CSV table of C-alpha atoms in Angstrom, one decimal:
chain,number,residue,atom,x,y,z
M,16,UNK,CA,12.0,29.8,-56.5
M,17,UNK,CA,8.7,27.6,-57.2
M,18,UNK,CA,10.5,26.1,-59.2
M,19,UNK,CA,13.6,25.1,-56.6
M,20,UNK,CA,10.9,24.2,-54.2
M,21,UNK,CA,8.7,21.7,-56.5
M,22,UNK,CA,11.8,20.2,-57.1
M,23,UNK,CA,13.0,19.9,-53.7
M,24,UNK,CA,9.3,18.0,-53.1
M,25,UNK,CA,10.2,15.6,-55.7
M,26,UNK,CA,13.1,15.1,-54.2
M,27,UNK,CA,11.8,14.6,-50.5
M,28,UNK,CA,9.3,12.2,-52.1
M,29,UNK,CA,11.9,9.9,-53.7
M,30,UNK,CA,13.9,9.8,-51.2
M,31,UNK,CA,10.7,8.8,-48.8
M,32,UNK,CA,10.0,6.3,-50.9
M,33,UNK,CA,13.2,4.4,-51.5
M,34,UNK,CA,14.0,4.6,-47.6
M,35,UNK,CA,10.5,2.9,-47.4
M,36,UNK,CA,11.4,0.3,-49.7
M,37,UNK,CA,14.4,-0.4,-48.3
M,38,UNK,CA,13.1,-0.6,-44.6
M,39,UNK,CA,9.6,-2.2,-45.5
M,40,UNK,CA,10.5,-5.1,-48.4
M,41,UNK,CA,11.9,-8.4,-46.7
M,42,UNK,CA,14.2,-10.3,-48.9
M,43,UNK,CA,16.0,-7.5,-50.9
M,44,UNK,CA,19.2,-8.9,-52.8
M,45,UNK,CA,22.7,-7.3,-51.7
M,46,UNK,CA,22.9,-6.0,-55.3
M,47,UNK,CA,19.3,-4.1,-54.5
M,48,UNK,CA,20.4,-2.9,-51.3
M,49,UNK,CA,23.6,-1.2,-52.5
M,50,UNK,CA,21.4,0.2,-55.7
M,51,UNK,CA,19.1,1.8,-53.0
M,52,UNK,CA,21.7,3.2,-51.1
M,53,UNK,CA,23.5,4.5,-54.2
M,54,UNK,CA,20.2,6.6,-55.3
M,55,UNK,CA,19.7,7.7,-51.5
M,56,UNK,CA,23.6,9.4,-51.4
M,57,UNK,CA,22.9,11.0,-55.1
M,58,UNK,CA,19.5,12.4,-53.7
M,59,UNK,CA,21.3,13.9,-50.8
M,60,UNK,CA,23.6,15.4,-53.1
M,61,UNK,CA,21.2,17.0,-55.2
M,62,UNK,CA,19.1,18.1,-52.5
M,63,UNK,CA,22.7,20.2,-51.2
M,64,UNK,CA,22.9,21.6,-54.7
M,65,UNK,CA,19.0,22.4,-54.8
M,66,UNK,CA,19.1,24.3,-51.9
M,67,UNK,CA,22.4,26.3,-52.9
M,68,UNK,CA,24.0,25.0,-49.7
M,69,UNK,CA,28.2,24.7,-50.4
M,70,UNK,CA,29.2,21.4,-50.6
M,71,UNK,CA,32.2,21.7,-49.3
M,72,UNK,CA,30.8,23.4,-46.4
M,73,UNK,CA,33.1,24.0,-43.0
M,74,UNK,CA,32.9,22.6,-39.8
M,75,UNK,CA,32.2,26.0,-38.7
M,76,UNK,CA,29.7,26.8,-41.2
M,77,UNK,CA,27.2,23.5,-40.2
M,78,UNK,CA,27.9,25.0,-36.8
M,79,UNK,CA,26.9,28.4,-37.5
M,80,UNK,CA,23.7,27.3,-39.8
M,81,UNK,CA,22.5,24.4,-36.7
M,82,UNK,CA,22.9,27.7,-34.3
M,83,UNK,CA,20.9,30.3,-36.0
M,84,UNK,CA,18.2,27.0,-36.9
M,85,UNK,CA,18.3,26.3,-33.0
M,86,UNK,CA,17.4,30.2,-32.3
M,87,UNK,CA,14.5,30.2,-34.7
M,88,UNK,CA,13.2,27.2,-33.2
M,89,UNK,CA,13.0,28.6,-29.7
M,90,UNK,CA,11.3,31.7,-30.9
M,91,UNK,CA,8.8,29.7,-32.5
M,92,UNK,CA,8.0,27.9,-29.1
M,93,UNK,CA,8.2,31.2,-27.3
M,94,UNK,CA,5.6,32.5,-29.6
M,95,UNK,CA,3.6,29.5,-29.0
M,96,UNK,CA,3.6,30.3,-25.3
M,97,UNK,CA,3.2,34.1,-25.8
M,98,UNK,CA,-0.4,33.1,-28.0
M,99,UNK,CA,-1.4,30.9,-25.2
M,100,UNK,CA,-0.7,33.6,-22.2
M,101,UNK,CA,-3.0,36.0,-23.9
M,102,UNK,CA,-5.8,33.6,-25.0
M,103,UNK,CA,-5.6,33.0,-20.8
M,104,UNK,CA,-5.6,36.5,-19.7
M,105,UNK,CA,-7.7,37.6,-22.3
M,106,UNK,CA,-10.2,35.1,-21.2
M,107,UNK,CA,-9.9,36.0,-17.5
M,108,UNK,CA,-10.7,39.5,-18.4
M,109,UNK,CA,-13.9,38.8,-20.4
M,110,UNK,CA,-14.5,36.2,-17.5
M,111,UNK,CA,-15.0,39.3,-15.1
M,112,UNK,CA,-16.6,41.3,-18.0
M,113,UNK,CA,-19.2,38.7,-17.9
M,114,UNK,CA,-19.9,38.9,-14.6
M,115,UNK,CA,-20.5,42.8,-14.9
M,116,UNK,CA,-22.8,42.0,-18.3
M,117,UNK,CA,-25.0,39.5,-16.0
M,118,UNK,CA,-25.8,41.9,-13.8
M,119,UNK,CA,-26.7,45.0,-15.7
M,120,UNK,CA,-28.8,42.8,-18.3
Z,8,UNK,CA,3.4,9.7,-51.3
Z,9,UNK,CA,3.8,6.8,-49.4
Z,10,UNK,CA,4.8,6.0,-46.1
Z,11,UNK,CA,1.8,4.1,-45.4
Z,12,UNK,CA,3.1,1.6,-43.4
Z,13,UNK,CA,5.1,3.5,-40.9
Z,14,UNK,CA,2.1,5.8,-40.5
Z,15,UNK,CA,0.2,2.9,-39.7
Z,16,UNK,CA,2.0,1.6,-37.4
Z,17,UNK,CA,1.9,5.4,-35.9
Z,18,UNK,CA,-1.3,5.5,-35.9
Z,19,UNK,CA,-2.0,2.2,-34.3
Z,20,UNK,CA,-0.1,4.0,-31.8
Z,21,UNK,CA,-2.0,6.6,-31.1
Z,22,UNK,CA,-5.7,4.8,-31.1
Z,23,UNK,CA,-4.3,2.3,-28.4
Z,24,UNK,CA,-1.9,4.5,-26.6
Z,25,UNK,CA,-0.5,2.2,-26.0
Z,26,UNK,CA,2.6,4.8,-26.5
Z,27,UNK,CA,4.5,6.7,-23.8
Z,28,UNK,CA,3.1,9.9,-22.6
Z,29,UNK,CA,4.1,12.8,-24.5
Z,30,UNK,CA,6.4,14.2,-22.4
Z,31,UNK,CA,8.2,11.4,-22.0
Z,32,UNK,CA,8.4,11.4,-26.1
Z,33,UNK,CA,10.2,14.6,-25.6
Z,34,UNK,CA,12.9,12.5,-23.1
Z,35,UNK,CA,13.5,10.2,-25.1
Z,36,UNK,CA,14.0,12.3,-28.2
Z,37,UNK,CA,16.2,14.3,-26.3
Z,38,UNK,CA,18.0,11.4,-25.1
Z,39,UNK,CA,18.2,10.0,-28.5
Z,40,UNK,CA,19.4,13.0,-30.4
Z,41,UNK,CA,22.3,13.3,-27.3
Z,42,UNK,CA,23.5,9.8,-28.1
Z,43,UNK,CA,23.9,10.9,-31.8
Z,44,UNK,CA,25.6,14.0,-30.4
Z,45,UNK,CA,27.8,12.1,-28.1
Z,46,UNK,CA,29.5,10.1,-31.5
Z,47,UNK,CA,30.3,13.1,-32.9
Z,48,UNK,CA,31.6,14.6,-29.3
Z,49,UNK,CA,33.9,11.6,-28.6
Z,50,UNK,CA,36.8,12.1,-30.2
Z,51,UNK,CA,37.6,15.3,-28.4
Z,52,UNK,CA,36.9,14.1,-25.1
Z,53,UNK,CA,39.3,10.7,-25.7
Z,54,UNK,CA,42.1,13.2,-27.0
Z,55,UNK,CA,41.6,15.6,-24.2
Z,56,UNK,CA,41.3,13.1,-21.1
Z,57,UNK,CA,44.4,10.6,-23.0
Z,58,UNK,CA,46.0,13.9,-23.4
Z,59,UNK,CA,46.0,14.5,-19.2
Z,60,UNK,CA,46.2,11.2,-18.0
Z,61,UNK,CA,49.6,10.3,-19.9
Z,62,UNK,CA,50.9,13.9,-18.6
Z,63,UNK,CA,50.0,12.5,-15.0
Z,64,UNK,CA,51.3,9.2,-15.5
Z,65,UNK,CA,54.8,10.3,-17.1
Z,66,UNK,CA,55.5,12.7,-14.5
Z,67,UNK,CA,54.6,9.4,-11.7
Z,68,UNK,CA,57.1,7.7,-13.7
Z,69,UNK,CA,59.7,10.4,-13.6
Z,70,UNK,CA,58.8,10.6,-9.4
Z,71,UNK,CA,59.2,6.9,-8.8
Z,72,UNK,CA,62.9,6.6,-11.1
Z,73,UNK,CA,64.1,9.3,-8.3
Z,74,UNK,CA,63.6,12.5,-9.4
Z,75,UNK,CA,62.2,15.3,-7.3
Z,76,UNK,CA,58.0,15.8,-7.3
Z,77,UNK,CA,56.7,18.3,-9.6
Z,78,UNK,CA,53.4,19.0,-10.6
Z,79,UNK,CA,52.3,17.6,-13.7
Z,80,UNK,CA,52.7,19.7,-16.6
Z,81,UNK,CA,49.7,20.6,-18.8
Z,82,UNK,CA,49.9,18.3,-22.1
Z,83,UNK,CA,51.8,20.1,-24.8
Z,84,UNK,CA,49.9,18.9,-27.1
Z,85,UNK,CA,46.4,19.7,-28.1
Z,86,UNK,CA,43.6,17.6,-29.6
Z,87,UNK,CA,43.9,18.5,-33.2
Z,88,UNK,CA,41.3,21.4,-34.8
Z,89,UNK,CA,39.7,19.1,-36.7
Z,90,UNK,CA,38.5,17.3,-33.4
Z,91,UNK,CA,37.8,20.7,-32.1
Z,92,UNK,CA,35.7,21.7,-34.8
Z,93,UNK,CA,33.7,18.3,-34.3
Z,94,UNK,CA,33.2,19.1,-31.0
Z,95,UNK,CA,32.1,22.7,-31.9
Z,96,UNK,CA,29.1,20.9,-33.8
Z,97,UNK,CA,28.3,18.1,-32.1
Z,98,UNK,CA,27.2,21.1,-29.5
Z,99,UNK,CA,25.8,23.0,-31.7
Z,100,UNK,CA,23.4,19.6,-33.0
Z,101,UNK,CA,22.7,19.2,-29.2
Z,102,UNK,CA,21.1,22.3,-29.0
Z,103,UNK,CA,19.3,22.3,-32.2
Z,104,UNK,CA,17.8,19.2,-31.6
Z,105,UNK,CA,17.1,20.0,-28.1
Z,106,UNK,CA,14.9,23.4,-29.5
Z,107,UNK,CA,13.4,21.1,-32.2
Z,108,UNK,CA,12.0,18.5,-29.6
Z,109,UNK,CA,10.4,21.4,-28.1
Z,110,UNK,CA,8.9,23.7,-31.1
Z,111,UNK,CA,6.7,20.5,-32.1
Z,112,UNK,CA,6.1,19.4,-28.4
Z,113,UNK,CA,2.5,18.5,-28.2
Z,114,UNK,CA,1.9,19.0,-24.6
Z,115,UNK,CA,2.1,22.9,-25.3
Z,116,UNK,CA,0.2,22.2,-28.8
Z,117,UNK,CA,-2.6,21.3,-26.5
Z,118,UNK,CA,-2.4,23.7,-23.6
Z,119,UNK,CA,-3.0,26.2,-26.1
Z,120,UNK,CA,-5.7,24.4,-27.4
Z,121,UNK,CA,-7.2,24.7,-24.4
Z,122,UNK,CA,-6.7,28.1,-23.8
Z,123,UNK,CA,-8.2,29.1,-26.9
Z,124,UNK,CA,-11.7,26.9,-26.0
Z,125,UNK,CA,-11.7,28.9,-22.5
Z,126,UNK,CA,-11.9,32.4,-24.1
Z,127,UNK,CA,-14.4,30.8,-26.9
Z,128,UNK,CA,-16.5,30.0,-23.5
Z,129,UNK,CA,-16.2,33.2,-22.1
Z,130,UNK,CA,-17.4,34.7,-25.2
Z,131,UNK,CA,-20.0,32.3,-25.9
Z,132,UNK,CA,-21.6,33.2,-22.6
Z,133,UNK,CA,-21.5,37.0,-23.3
Z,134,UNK,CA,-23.0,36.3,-26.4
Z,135,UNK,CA,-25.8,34.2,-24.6
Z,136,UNK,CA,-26.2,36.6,-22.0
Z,137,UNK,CA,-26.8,39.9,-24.8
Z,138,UNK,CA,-29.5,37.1,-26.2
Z,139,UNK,CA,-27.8,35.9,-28.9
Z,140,UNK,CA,-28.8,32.6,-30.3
Z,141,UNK,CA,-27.7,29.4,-28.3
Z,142,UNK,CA,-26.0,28.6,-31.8
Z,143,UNK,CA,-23.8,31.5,-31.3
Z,144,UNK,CA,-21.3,29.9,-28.7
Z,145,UNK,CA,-21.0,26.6,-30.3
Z,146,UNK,CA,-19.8,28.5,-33.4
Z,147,UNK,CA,-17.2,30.2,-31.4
Z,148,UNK,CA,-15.9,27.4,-30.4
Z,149,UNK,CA,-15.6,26.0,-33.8
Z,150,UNK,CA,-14.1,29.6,-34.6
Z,151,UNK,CA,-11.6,29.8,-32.2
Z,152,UNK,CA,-10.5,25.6,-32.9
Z,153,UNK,CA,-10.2,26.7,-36.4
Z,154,UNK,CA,-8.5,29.6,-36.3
Z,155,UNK,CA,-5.5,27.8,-33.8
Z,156,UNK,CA,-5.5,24.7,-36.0
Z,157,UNK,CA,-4.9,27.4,-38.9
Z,158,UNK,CA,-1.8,28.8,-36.3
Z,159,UNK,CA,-0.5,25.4,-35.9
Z,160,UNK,CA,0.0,24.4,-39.1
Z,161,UNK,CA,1.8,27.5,-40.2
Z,162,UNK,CA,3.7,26.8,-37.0
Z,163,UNK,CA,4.3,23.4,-38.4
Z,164,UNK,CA,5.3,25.1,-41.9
Z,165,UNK,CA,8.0,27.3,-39.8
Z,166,UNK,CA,9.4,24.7,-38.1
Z,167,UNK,CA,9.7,22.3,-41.7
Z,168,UNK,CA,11.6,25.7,-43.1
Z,169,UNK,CA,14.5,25.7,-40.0
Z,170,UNK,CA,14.8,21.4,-41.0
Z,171,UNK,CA,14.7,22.7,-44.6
Z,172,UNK,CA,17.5,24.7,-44.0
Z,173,UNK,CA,19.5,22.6,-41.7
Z,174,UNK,CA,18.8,19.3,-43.9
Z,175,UNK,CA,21.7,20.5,-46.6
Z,176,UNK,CA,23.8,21.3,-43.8
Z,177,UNK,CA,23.4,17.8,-42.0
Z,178,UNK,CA,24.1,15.9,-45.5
Z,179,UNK,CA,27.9,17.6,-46.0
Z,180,UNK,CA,28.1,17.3,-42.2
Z,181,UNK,CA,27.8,13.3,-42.8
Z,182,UNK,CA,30.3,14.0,-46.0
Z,183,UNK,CA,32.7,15.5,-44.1
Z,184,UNK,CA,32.6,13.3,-40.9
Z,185,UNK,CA,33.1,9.9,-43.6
Z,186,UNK,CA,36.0,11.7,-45.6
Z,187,UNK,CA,38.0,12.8,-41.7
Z,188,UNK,CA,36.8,9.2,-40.5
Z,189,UNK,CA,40.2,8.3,-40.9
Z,190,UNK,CA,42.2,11.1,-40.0
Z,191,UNK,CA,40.2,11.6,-36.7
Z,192,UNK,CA,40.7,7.6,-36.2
Z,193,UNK,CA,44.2,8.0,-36.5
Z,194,UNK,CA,44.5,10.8,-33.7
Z,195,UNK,CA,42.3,8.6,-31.3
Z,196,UNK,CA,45.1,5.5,-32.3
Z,197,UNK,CA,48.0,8.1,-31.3
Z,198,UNK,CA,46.1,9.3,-28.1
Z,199,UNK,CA,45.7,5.5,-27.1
Z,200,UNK,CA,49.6,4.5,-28.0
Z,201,UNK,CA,50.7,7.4,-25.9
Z,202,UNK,CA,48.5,7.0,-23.3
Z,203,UNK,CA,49.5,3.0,-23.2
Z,204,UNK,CA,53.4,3.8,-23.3
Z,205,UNK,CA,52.9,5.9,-20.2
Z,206,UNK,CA,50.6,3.7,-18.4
Z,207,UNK,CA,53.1,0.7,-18.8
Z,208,UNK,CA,55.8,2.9,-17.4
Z,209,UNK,CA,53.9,3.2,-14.4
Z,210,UNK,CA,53.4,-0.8,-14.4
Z,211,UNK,CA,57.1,-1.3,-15.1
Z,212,UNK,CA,58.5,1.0,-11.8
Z,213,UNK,CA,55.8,-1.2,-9.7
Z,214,UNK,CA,56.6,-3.6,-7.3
Z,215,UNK,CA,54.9,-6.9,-9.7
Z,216,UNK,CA,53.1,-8.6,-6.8
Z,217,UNK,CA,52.3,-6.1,-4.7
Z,218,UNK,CA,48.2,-6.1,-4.5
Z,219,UNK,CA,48.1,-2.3,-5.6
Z,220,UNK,CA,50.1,-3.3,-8.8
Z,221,UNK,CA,47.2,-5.6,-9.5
Z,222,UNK,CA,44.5,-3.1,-8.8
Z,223,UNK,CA,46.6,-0.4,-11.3
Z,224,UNK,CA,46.8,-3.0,-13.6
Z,225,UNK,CA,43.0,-3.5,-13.8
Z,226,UNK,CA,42.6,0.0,-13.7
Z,227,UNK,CA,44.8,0.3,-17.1
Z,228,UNK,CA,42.9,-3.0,-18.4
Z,229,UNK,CA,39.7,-1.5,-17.9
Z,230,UNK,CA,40.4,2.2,-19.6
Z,231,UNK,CA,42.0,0.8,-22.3
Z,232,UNK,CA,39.2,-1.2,-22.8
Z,233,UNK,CA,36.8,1.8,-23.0
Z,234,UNK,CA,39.3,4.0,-25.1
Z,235,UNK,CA,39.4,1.2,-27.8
Z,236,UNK,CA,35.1,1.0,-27.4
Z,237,UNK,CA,35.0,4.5,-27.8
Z,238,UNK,CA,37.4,4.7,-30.7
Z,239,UNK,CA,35.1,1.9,-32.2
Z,240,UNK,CA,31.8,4.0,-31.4
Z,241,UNK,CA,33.3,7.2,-32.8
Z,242,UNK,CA,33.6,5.6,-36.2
Z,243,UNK,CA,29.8,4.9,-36.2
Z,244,UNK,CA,29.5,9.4,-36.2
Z,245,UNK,CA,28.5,9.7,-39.6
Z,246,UNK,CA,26.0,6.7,-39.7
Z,247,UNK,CA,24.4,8.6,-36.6
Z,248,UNK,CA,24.2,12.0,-38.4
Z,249,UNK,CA,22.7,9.7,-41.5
Z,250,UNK,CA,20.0,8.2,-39.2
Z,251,UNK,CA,18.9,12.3,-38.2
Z,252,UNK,CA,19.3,13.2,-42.0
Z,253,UNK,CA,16.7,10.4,-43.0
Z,254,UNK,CA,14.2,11.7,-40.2
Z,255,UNK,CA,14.3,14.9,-41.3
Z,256,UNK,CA,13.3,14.1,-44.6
Z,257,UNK,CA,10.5,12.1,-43.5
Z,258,UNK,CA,9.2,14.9,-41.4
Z,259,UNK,CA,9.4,16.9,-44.5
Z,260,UNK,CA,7.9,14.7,-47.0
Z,261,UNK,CA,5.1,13.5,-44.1
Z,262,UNK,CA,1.9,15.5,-44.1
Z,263,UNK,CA,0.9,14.7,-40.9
Z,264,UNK,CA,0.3,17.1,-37.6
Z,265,UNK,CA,3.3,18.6,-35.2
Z,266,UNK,CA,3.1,15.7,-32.7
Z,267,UNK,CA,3.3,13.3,-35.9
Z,268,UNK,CA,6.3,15.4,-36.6
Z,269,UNK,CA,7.6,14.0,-33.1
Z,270,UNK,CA,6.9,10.5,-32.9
Z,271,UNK,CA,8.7,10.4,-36.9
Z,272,UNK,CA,11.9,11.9,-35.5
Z,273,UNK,CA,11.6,9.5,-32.5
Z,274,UNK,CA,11.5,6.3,-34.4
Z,275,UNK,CA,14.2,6.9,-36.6
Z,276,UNK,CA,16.5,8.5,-34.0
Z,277,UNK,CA,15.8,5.6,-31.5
Z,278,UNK,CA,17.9,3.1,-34.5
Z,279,UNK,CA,21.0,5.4,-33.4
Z,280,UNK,CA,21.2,3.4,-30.6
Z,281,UNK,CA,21.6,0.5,-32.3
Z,282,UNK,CA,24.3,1.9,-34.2
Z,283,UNK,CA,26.1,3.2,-31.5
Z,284,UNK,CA,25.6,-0.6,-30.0
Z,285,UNK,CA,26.2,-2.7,-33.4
């Protein structure tokens, strides 16, 4: 699994790189351009075989995986909200605790 | 790594804000992501609304040559599964960018925050009041800042798994969408033909110079205009999905914070406008 993921980050940082190059360096030949964009397609490949994603993947399958991706998402911003709800009533119970504590000190 | 420039230019962002407020970020991500969506989504909704107009225009033509008004029948035919099934995701990529945008949306990053400094203050005053040191609530504060910035990164982390997972996903998604380019392109051509032949019948059992042939014939003019833009547009699909493939890589290669994550996504998804345009 480490090592799946260490190479997934070289992957991620190749790829970042090349896009950079192509987007950032004025003047790049046709030839270089279509070398760039040859490397980009076999990164993307690799990065589907890497993460043991089928390549030949259905229509319904992407649907099914950008679905269940969509719920975890949500959850994660629920969460969010749930942390910030208690930090806020927790702090307007102390608020009221400190009110009692000033006057018996 | 180095995406020193674009970061940069981020940052340069930020110091001047001379950016848009975050929630309207969040807009235009949204609206961004939909116009991706939308290429995917078009050739379903050209089959389906070519589909009923030519029903509705044969059975005019049938009315006008003499025979007796019926209600128009509902199209036989059906835009093809394939076109379904890109309609299915182009949904589906709505949504999950919709939930995206708003998992790394700062403006709750920093109401919780805030939160998190109010009970630090409460706590720091208890802590004053019991004669603590006036160290003590300064601390908490540094506490409670730490200990949230510590929850945001892992939230960070979750949210890079879900693009993690989805990234393979998107990359056969562009596959697939180049390899049916032509097949879908072909439906949309059919679509258009049929939906011609049976708006030039109309034409042809109308009275030439009549002012309301003219108007019909502008009408036609006009939507087969569109149909042919949208068949054009529709082609671009897999260029859009590449646009959100190559954000999502930079997201996951950038170390940067949550709202980083945001403006990133933004500035690649914004060129999908151009496509669509180009």
């Amino acid at each position: 699994m480490a090592k799946i993921s260490a190479a997934k980050k070289t992957i991620i940082n190749a790829f970042n790189m090349l896009l950079n190059i192509r987007d950032q360096t004025s003047g790049l030949t046709a030839a270089q351009k279509s070398d760039i964009s040859t490397a980009l397609s076999a990164l993307k490949l690799e990065y589907v075989a890497l993460s043991g994603v089928d390549p030949n993947a259905t229509y319904s399958e992407i649907t099914h995986a950008l679905t269940t991706a969509k719920t975890n998402l949500e959850s994660i911003r629920k969460q969010r909200n749930q942390l910030k709800n208690t930090l806020t009533s927790v702090q307007k119970i102390w608020g009221s605790m400190n009110a009692v504590i000033g006057l018996i000190t | 790594m180095n995406i020193s420039i674009f970061r940069t230019a981020m940052f340069a962002c930020i110091t001047l804000i001379a950016c848009s407020p975050t929630e309207s970020k969040l807009e235009a991500f949204g609206k961004a992501s939909d116009a991706a969506v939308s290429l995917v989504a078009i050739p379903a909704q050209l089959s389906g609304s070519t589909l009923s107009d030519a029903e509705v225009n044969r059975n005019h033509c049938r009315y006008v040559r003499g025979n007796k008004y019926e209600l128009a029948a509902t199209p036989s035919q059906k835009p093809s599964k394939l076109v379904l099934q890109q309609a299915n995701v182009a949904k589906a990529l709505s949504a999950y960018s919709k939930a995206l945008a708003g998992a790394l949306s700062s403006e709750e990053e920093k109401a919780l925050r805030e939160a998190g400094a109010g009970l630090a203050g409460e706590l720091g005053t208890t802590a004053t009041t019991l004669g603590a040191s006036p160290k003590v609530p300064e601390i908490l504060n540094l506490l409670t800042s730490a200990i949230l910035r510590i929850d945001a990164n892992r939230r960070l982390a979750d949210i890079k798994a879900e693009m993690d997972t989805v990234l393979p996903y998107l990359i056969v998604l562009e596959t697939r969408l180049r390899e049916d380019a032509k097949t879908v392109d072909a439906e949309m051509e059919r679509r258009i033909l049929d939906w011609e032949r049976q708006a030039r019948c109309v034409l042809s059992v109308s009275h030439r110079n009549d002012p309301t042939t003219r108007a019909l014939f502008l009408e036609f003019d006009e939507t087969k205009r569109k149909l042919e833009a949208d068949r054009r547009k529709a082609s671009k699909a897999a260029d859009g999905v590449a646009k959100l493939i190559e954000a999502h890589f930079v997201v996951l290669g950038d170390k940067g914070t949550l709202e980083e994550g945001l403006d990133i996504l933004n500035g690649f998804i914004g060129q999908i406008e151009a496509i669509k345009d180009a």
